[in-house]
mmCIF file of C-alpha atoms (C1' of nucleotides) in Angstrom:
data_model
loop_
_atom_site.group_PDB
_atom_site.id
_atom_site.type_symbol
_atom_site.label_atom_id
_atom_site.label_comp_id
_atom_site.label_asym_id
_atom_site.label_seq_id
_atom_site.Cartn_x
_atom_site.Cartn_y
_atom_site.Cartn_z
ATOM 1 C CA UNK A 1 -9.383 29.298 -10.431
ATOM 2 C CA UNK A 2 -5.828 29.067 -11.566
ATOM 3 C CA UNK A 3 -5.106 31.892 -9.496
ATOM 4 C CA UNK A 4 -6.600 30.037 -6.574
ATOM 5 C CA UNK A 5 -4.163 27.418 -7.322
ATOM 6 C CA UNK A 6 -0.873 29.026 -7.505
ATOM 7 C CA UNK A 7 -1.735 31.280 -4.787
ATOM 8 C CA UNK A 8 -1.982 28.217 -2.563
ATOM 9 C CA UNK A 9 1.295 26.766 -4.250
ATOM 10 C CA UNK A 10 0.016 24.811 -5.455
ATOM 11 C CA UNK A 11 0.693 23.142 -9.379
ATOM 12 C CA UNK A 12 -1.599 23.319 -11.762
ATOM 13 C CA UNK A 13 -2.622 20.429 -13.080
ATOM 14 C CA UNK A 14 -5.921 19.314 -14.875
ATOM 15 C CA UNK A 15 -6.968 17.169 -11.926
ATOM 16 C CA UNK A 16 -6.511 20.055 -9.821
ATOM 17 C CA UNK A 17 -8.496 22.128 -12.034
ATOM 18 C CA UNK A 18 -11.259 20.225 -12.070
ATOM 19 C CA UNK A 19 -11.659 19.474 -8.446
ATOM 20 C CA UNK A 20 -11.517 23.227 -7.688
ATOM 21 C CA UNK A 21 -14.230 24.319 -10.506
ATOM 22 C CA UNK A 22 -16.767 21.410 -9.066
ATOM 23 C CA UNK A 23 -15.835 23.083 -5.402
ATOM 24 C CA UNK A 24 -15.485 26.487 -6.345
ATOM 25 C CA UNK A 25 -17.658 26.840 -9.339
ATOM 26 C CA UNK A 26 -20.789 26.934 -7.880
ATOM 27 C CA UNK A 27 -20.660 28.686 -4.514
ATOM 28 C CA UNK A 28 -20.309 27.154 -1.454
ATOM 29 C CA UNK A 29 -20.404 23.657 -0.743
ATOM 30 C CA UNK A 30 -20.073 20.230 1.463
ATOM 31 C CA UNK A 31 -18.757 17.507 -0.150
ATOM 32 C CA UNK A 32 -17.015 14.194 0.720
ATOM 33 C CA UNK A 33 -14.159 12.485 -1.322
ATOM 34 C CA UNK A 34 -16.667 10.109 -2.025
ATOM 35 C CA UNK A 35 -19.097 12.503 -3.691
ATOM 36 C CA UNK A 36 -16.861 14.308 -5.072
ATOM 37 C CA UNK A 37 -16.057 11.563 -7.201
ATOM 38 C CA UNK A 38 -18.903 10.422 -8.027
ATOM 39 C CA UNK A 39 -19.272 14.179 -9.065
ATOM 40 C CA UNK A 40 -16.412 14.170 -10.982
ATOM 41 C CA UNK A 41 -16.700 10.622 -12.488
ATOM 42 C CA UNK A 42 -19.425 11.639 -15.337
ATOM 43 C CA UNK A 43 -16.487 13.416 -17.051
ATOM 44 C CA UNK A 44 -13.801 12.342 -19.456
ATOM 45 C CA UNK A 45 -10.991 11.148 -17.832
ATOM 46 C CA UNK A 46 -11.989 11.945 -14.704
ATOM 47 C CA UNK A 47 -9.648 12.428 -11.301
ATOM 48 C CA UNK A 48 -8.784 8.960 -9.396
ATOM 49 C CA UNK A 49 -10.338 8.253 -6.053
ATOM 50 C CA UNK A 50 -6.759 8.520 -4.900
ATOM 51 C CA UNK A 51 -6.424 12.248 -6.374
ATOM 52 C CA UNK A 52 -9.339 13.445 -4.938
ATOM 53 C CA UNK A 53 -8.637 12.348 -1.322
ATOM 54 C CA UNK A 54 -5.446 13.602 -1.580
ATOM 55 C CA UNK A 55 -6.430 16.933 -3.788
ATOM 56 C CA UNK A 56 -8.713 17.660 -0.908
ATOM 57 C CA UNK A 57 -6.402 16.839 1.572
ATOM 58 C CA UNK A 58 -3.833 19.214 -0.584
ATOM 59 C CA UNK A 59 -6.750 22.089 -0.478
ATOM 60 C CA UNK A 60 -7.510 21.856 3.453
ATOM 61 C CA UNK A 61 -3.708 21.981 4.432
ATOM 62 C CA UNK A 62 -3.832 25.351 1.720
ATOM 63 C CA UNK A 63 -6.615 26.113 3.798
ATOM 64 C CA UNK A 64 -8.920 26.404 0.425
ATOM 65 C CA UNK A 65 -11.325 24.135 2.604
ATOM 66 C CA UNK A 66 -12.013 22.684 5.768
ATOM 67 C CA UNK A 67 -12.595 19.468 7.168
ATOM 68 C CA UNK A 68 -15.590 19.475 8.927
ATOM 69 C CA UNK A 69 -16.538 17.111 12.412
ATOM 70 C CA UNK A 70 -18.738 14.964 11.747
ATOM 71 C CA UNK A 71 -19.805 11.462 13.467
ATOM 72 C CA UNK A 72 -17.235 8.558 12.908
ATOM 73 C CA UNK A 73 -17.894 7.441 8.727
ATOM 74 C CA UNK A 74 -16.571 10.207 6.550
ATOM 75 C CA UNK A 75 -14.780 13.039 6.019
ATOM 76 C CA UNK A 76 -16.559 16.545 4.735
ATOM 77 C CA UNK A 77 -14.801 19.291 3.159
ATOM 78 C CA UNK A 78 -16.361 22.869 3.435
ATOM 79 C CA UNK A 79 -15.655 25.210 0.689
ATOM 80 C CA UNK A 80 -16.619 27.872 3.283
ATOM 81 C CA UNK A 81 -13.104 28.217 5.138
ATOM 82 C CA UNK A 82 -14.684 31.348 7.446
ATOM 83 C CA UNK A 83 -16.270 30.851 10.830
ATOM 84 C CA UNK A 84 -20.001 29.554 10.275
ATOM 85 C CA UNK A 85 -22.077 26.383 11.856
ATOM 86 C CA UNK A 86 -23.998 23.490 10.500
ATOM 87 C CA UNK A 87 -27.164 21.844 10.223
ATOM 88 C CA UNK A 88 -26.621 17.933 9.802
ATOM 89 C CA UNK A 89 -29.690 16.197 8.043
ATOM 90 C CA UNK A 90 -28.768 12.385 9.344
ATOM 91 C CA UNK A 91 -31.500 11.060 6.950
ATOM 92 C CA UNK A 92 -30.464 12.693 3.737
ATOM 93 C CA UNK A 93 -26.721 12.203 4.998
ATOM 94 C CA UNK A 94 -26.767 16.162 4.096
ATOM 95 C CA UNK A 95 -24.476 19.101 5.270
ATOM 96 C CA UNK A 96 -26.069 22.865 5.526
ATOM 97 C CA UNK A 97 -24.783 26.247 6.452
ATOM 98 C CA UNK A 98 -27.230 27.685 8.991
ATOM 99 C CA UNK A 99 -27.025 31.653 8.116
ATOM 100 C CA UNK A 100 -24.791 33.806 9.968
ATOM 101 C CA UNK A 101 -27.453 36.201 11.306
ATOM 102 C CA UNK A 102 -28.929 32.827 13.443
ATOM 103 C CA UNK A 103 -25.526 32.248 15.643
ATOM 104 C CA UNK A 104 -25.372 33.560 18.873
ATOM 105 C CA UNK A 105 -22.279 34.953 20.433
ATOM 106 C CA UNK A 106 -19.661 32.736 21.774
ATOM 107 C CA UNK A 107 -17.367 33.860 24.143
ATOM 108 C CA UNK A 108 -15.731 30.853 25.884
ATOM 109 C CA UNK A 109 -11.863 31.148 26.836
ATOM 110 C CA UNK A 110 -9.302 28.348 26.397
ATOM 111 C CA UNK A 111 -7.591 27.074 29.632
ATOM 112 C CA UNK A 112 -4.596 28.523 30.000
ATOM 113 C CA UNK A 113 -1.834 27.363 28.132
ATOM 114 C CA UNK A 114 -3.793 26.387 25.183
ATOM 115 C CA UNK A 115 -5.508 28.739 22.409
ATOM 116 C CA UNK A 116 -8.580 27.751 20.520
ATOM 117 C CA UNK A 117 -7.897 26.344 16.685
ATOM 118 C CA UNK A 118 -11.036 25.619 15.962
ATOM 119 C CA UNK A 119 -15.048 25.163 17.017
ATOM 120 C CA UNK A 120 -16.993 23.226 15.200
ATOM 121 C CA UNK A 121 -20.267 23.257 15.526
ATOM 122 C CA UNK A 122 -22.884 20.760 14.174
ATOM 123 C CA UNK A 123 -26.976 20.746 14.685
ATOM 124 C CA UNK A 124 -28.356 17.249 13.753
ATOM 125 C CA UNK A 125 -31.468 17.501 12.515
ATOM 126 C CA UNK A 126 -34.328 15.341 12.127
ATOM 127 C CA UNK A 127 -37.194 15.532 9.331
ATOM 128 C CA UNK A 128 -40.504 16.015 11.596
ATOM 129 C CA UNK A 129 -43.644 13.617 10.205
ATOM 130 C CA UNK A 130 -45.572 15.231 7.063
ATOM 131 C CA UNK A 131 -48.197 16.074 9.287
ATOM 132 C CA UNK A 132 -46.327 18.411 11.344
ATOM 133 C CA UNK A 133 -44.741 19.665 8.491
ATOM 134 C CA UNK A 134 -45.800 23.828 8.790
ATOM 135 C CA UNK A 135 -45.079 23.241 12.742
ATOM 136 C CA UNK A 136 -43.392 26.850 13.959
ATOM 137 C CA UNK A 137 -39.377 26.052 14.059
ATOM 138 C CA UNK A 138 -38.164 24.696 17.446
ATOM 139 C CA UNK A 139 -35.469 26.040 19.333
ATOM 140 C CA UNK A 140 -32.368 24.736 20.293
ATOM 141 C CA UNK A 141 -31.823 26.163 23.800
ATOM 142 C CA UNK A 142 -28.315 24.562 25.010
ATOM 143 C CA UNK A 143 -29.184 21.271 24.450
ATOM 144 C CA UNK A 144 -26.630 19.237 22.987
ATOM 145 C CA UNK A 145 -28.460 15.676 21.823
ATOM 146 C CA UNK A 146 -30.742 15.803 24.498
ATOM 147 C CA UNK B 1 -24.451 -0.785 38.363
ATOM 148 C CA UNK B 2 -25.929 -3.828 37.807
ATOM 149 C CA UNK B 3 -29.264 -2.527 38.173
ATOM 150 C CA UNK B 4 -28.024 0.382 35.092
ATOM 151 C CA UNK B 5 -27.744 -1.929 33.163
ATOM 152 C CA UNK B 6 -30.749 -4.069 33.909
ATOM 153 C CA UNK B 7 -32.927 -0.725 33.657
ATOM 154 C CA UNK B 8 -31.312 -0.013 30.067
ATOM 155 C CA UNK B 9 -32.828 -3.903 29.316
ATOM 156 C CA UNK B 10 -29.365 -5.540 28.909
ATOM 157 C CA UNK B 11 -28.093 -8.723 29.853
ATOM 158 C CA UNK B 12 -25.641 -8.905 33.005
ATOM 159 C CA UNK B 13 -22.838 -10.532 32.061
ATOM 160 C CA UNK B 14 -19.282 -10.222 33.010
ATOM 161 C CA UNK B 15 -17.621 -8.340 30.195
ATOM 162 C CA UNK B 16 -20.734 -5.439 30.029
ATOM 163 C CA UNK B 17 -20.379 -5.342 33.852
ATOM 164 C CA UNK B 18 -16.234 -4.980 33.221
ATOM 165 C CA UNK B 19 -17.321 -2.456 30.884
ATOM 166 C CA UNK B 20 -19.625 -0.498 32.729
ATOM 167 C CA UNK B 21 -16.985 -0.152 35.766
ATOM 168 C CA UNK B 22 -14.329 1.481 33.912
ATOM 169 C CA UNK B 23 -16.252 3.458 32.391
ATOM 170 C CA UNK B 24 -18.808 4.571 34.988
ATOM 171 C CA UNK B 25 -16.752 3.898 38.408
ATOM 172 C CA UNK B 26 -14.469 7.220 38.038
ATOM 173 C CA UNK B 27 -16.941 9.608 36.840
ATOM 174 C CA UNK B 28 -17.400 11.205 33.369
ATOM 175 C CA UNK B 29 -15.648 9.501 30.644
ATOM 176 C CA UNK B 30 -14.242 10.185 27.250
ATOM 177 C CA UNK B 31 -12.920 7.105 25.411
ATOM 178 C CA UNK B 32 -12.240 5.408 22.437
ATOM 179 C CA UNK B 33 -12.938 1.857 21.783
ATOM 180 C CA UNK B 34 -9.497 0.761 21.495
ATOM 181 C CA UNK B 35 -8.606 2.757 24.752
ATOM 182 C CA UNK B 36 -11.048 1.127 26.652
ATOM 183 C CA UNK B 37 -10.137 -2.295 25.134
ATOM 184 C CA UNK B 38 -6.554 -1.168 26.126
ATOM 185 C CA UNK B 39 -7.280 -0.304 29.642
ATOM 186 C CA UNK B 40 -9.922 -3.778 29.744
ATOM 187 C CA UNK B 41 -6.838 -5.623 28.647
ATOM 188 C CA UNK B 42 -4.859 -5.717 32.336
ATOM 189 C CA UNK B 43 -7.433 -7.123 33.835
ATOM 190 C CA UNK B 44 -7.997 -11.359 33.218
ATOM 191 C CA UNK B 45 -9.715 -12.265 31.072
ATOM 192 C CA UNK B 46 -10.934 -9.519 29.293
ATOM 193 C CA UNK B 47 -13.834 -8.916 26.672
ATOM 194 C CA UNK B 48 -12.196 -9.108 23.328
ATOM 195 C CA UNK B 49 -12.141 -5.810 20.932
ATOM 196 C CA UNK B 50 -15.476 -6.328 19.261
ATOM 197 C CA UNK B 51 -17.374 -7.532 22.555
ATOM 198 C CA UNK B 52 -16.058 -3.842 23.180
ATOM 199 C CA UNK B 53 -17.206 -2.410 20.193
ATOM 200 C CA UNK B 54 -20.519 -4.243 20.634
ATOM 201 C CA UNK B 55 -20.620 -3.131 23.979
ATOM 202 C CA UNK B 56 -20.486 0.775 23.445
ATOM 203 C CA UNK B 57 -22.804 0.496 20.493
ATOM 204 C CA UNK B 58 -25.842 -1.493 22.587
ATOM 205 C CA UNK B 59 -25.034 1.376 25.518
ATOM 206 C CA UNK B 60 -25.624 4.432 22.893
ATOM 207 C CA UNK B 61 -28.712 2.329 21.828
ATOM 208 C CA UNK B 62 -29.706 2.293 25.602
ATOM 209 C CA UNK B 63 -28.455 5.922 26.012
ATOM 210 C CA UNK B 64 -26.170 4.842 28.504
ATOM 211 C CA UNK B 65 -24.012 6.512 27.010
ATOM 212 C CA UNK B 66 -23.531 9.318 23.891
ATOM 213 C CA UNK B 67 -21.950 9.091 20.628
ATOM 214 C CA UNK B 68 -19.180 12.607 19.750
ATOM 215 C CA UNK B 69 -18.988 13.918 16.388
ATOM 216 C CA UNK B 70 -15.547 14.250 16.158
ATOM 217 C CA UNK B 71 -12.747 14.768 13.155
ATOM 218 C CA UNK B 72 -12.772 11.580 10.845
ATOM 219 C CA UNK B 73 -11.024 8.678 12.630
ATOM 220 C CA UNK B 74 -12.596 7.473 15.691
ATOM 221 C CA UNK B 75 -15.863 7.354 17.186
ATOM 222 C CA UNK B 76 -15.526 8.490 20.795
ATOM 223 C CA UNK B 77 -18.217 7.571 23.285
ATOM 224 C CA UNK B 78 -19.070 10.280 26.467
ATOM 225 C CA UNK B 79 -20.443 8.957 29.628
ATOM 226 C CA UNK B 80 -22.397 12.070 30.602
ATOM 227 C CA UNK B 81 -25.274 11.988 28.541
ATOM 228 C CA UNK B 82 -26.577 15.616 29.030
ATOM 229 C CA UNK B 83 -26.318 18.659 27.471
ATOM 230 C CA UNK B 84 -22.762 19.692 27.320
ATOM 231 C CA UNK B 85 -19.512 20.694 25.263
ATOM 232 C CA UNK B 86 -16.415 19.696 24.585
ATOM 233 C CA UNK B 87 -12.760 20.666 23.800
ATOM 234 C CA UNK B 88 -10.270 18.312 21.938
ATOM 235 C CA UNK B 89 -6.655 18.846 22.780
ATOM 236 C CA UNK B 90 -5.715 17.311 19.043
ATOM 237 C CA UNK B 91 -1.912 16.334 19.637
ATOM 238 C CA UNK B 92 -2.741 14.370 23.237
ATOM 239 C CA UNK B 93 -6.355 13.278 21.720
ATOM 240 C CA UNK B 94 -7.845 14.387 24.733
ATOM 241 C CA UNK B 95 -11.456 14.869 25.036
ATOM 242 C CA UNK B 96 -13.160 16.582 27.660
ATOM 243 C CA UNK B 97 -16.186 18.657 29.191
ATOM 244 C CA UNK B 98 -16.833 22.462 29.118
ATOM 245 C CA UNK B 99 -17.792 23.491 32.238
ATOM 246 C CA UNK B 100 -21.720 24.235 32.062
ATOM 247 C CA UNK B 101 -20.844 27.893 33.697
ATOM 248 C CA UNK B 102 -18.662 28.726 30.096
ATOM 249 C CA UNK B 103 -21.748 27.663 28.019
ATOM 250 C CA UNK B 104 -23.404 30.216 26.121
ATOM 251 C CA UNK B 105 -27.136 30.417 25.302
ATOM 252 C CA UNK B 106 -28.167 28.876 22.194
ATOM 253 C CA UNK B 107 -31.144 29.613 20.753
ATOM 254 C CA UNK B 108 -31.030 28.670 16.752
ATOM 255 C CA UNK B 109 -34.124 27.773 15.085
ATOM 256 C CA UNK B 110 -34.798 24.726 12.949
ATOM 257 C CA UNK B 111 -36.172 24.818 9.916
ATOM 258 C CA UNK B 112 -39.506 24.448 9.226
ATOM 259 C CA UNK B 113 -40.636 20.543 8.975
ATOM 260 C CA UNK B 114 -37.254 19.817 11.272
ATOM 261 C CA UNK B 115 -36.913 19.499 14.654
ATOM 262 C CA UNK B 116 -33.218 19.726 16.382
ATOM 263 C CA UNK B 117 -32.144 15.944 17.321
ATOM 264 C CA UNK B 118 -28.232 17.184 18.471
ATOM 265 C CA UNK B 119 -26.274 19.886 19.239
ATOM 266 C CA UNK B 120 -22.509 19.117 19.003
ATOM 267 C CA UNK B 121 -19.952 21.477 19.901
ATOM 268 C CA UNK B 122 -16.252 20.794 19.977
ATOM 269 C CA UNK B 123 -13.676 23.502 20.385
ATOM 270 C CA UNK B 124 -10.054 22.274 19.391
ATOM 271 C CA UNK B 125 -7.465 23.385 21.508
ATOM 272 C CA UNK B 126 -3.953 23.706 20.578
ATOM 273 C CA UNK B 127 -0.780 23.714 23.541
ATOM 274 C CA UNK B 128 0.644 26.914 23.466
ATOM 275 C CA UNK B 129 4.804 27.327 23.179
ATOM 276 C CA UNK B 130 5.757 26.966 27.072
ATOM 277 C CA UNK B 131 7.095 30.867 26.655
ATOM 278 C CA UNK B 132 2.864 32.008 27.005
ATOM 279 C CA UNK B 133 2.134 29.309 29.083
ATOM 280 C CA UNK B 134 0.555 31.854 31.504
ATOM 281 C CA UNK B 135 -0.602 33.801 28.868
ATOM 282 C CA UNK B 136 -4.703 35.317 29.747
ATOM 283 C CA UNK B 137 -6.971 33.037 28.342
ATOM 284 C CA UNK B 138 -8.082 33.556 24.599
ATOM 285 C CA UNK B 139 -11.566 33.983 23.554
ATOM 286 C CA UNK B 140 -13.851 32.048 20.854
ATOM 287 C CA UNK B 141 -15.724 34.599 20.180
ATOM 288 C CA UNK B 142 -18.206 33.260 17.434
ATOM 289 C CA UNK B 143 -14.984 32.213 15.344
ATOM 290 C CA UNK B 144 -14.984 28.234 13.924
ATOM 291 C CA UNK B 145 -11.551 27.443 12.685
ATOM 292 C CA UNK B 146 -10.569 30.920 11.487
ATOM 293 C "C1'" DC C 1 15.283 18.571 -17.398
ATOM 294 C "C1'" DT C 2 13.812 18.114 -12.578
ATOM 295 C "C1'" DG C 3 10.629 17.647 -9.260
ATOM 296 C "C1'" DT C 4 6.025 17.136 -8.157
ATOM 297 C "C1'" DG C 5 1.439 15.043 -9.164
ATOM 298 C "C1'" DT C 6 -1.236 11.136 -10.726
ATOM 299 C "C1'" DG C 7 -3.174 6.510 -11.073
ATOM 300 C "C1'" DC C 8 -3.476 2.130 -9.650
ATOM 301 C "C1'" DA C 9 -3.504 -1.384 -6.431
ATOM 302 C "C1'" DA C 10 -2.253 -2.756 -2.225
ATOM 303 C "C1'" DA C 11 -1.873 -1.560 2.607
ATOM 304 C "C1'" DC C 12 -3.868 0.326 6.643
ATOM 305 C "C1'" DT C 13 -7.088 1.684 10.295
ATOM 306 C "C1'" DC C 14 -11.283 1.488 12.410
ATOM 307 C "C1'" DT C 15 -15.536 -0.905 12.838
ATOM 308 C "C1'" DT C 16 -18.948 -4.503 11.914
ATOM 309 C "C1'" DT C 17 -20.444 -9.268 11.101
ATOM 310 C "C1'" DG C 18 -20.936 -14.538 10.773
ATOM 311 C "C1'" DC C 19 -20.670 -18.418 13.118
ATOM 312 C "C1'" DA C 20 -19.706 -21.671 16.699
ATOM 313 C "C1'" DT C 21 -19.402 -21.692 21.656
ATOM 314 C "C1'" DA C 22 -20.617 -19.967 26.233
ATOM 315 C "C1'" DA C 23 -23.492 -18.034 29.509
ATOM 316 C "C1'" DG C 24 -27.684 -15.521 31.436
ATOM 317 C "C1'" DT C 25 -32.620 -15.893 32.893
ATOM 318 C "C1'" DA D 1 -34.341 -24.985 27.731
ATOM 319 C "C1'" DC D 2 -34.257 -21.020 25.304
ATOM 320 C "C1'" DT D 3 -32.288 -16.901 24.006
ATOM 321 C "C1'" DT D 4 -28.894 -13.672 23.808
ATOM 322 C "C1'" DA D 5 -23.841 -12.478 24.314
ATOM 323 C "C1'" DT D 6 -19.121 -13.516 23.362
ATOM 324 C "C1'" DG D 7 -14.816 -14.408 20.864
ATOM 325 C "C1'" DC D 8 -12.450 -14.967 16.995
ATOM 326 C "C1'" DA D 9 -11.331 -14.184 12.484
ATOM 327 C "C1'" DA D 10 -12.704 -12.494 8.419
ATOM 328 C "C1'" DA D 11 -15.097 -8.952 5.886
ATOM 329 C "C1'" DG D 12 -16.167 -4.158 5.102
ATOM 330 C "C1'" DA D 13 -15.829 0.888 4.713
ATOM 331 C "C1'" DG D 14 -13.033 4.821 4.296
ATOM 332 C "C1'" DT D 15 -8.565 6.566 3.672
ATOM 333 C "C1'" DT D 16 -3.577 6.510 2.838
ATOM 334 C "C1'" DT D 17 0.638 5.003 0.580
ATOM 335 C "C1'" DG D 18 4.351 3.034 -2.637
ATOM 336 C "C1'" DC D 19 5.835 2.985 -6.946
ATOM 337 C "C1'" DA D 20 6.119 3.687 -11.974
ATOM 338 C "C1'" DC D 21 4.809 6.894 -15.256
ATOM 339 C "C1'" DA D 22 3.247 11.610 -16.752
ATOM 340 C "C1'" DC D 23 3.473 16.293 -16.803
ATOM 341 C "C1'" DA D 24 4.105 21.353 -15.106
ATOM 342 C "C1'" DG D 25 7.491 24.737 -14.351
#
DNA sequence: CTGTGTGCAAACTCTTTGCATAAGT
DNA sequence: ACTTATGCAAAGAGTTTGCACACAG
């Protein structure tokens, strides 16, 4: 974790440290500043609001996380900093990988003059009524909100 | 026009009317609520911020209109409701459509007891130095924000 | 020691809301 | 008439910033 820290040139200081073990510690995850807080607020002398917006501000400019697109509200962080997608549950307000093997090749080219920094790309789902609850999976056939 | 928004079961008054001319006269849209309320704002009389505000919210409601996930900030609001992509020039904050031919087939499952409500893609584009301003067009190939 | 990070509160930006007035049907 | 929309200003959510103090290198 230190390591993870200096490599990014980061100082290390306690708040730091703690903000990258809750991010790091446990694998990958997607937080907000928010949660993270929260998160962070059941121990001692915990991090300020303040320190974790701009701690996670620090780690996506380090590129130790992402920021993730997401409608208007709030800002997620990915731990995952490689190229994946997401599932969005809009209920739950919750933030899922969906597994590399189910992402289909993308192969679109950037008008000329510009390169691509970036795709994001987010499935909202919805949680289907109990009774349909063992329904097969649906497809999402290039349909953006439909 | 008027009958659009008649058929979504809105009022006609003058400021949705406004509203629904700038952003439906000129074809497909990408705005921002303060860029609307900016371009509403050299005409007389025009609806104040929040009427806009209100405004673009009842039109998602109606589906009029679609909601973008986009990068904290603002909420932008798309005037082709369909299936499509976008790319986001970040430093112009430009906003606009994929052309359907450069869409690839997507075909990811949802998981069981969810069905897909939303597919958002945005690919961020970044202006090249004006030395590879001709440059052959990069590729995306299955790569978000490497 | 020196410079950077932290905490707090206040500032800021974007968006929503409450309430009185205006306008549509 | 009755109901819904509008405008304004004020409130609200999320995020950033300024400044004094603390701490890592």
């Amino acid at each position: 974790m230190r390591e993870k820290l200096e490599q990014a040139g980061l100082r290390v200081t306690r708040q730091r440290m703690m903000i990258a073990d809750l991010l790091f510690a446990k694998g990958d995850r997607h937080v907000t500043a928010e949660a993270l807080y929260a998160e962070a607020s059941v121990i001692p002398y915990p991090p300020s609001l303040a320190t974790i917006y701009n701690t996670l501000r620090d780690f996506a400019d380090k590129g130790l996380v992402r920021e993730i697109a997401l409608y208007g509200g709030k800002v997620w962080f990915d731990t995952q900093t490689g190229p994946h997608f997401h599932f969005y549950l809009e209920d739950r307000e919750e933030l899922f990988d969906i597994p590399e093997a189910l992402i289909p090749s993308f192969d679109i080219p950037a008008p000329a003059g510009m390169r691509i920094a970036g795709i994001d790309v987010v499935i909202k789902l919805e949680r289907l009524p109990e009774s349909m609850n063992v329904a097969a999976p649906e497809s999402a056939t290039k349909r953006p909100n439909p």
